[in-house]
Amino acid sequence: MTDQFTIQQMRQDIADMIYVDPEEIGKNDNLMDLGLDSMRAMNLVLLWQQRNIHLNFAELATSLTLAHWWDIAAAKMSTPAKV
């Protein structure tokens, strides 16, 4: 499923987890400020692992923005990071 995983899908998954409209999540917004906590972040990691996107919490915790998370995911999928 990695070929269908996009930054829009990542944004939607995060939005679903914190109960906000995806359009409310800017690429450089701090996701913790928007309501993401460590448990929800772990749930996102598990969701993405089920989709064969192998991210880990420690990588994501270094910067809590959509842009940073997408850069990590895109690198793991060997696709250009387009934000």
CSV table of C-alpha atoms in Angstrom, one decimal:
chain,number,residue,atom,x,y,z
A,1,MET,CA,0.0,0.0,0.0
A,2,THR,CA,3.0,2.3,0.2
A,3,ASP,CA,2.5,3.4,-3.4
A,4,GLN,CA,-0.8,5.0,-2.4
A,5,PHE,CA,0.4,6.6,0.8
A,6,THR,CA,0.5,10.4,0.3
A,7,ILE,CA,1.0,13.4,2.5
A,8,GLN,CA,-2.7,14.0,2.1
A,9,GLN,CA,-3.4,10.5,3.6
A,10,MET,CA,-0.9,11.1,6.4
A,11,ARG,CA,-2.7,14.5,7.1
A,12,GLN,CA,-6.1,12.7,7.1
A,13,ASP,CA,-4.9,10.0,9.4
A,14,ILE,CA,-3.5,12.5,11.9
A,15,ALA,CA,-6.7,14.6,11.6
A,16,ASP,CA,-8.8,11.5,12.3
A,17,MET,CA,-6.7,10.7,15.4
A,18,ILE,CA,-7.1,14.2,16.9
A,19,TYR,CA,-10.7,14.9,15.6
A,20,VAL,CA,-9.9,18.0,13.5
A,21,ASP,CA,-10.5,18.8,9.9
A,22,PRO,CA,-7.4,17.9,7.8
A,23,GLU,CA,-7.3,21.4,6.5
A,24,GLU,CA,-6.6,22.6,10.0
A,25,ILE,CA,-3.2,20.9,9.9
A,26,GLY,CA,-0.5,23.0,8.3
A,27,LYS,CA,2.7,21.3,7.2
A,28,ASN,CA,4.7,23.1,9.9
A,29,ASP,CA,2.2,23.1,12.7
A,30,ASN,CA,3.3,21.4,15.9
A,31,LEU,CA,1.0,18.4,16.1
A,32,MET,CA,1.1,18.4,19.9
A,33,ASP,CA,-0.3,21.9,19.9
A,34,LEU,CA,-3.2,20.6,17.8
A,35,GLY,CA,-4.0,17.8,20.3
A,36,LEU,CA,-1.8,14.9,19.4
A,37,ASP,CA,-0.4,13.1,22.4
A,38,SER,CA,2.1,10.2,22.7
A,39,MET,CA,-0.6,7.5,22.8
A,40,ARG,CA,-2.2,8.8,19.6
A,41,ALA,CA,1.2,9.1,18.0
A,42,MET,CA,1.9,5.5,18.8
A,43,ASN,CA,-1.5,4.5,17.4
A,44,LEU,CA,-0.6,6.3,14.1
A,45,VAL,CA,2.7,4.4,14.0
A,46,LEU,CA,0.8,1.1,14.4
A,47,LEU,CA,-1.7,2.1,11.7
A,48,TRP,CA,1.0,3.0,9.3
A,49,GLN,CA,2.9,-0.2,10.0
A,50,GLN,CA,-0.2,-2.1,9.1
A,51,ARG,CA,-0.1,-0.3,5.8
A,52,ASN,CA,3.6,-1.3,5.4
A,53,ILE,CA,4.9,2.2,6.2
A,54,HIS,CA,7.6,1.4,8.8
A,55,LEU,CA,8.0,4.5,10.9
A,56,ASN,CA,9.0,4.5,14.6
A,57,PHE,CA,8.0,6.7,17.4
A,58,ALA,CA,11.5,7.8,18.2
A,59,GLU,CA,12.0,9.1,14.6
A,60,LEU,CA,8.7,11.0,14.7
A,61,ALA,CA,9.4,12.5,18.1
A,62,THR,CA,12.4,14.5,16.9
A,63,SER,CA,10.1,17.0,15.2
A,64,LEU,CA,6.3,17.0,15.6
A,65,THR,CA,5.3,18.5,12.3
A,66,LEU,CA,3.5,17.0,9.2
A,67,ALA,CA,6.4,18.2,7.0
A,68,HIS,CA,9.0,16.3,9.1
A,69,TRP,CA,6.9,13.2,9.4
A,70,TRP,CA,6.3,13.2,5.6
A,71,ASP,CA,10.0,13.6,4.9
A,72,ILE,CA,10.7,10.5,7.1
A,73,ALA,CA,7.9,8.5,5.4
A,74,ALA,CA,8.9,9.5,1.9
A,75,ALA,CA,12.5,8.6,2.5
A,76,LYS,CA,11.5,5.2,3.8
A,77,MET,CA,9.3,4.7,0.7
A,78,SER,CA,12.1,5.9,-1.5
A,79,THR,CA,10.0,8.6,-3.1
A,80,PRO,CA,10.7,12.3,-3.3
A,81,ALA,CA,9.4,14.2,-0.4
A,82,LYS,CA,6.9,16.6,-1.8
A,83,VAL,CA,5.2,18.8,0.7
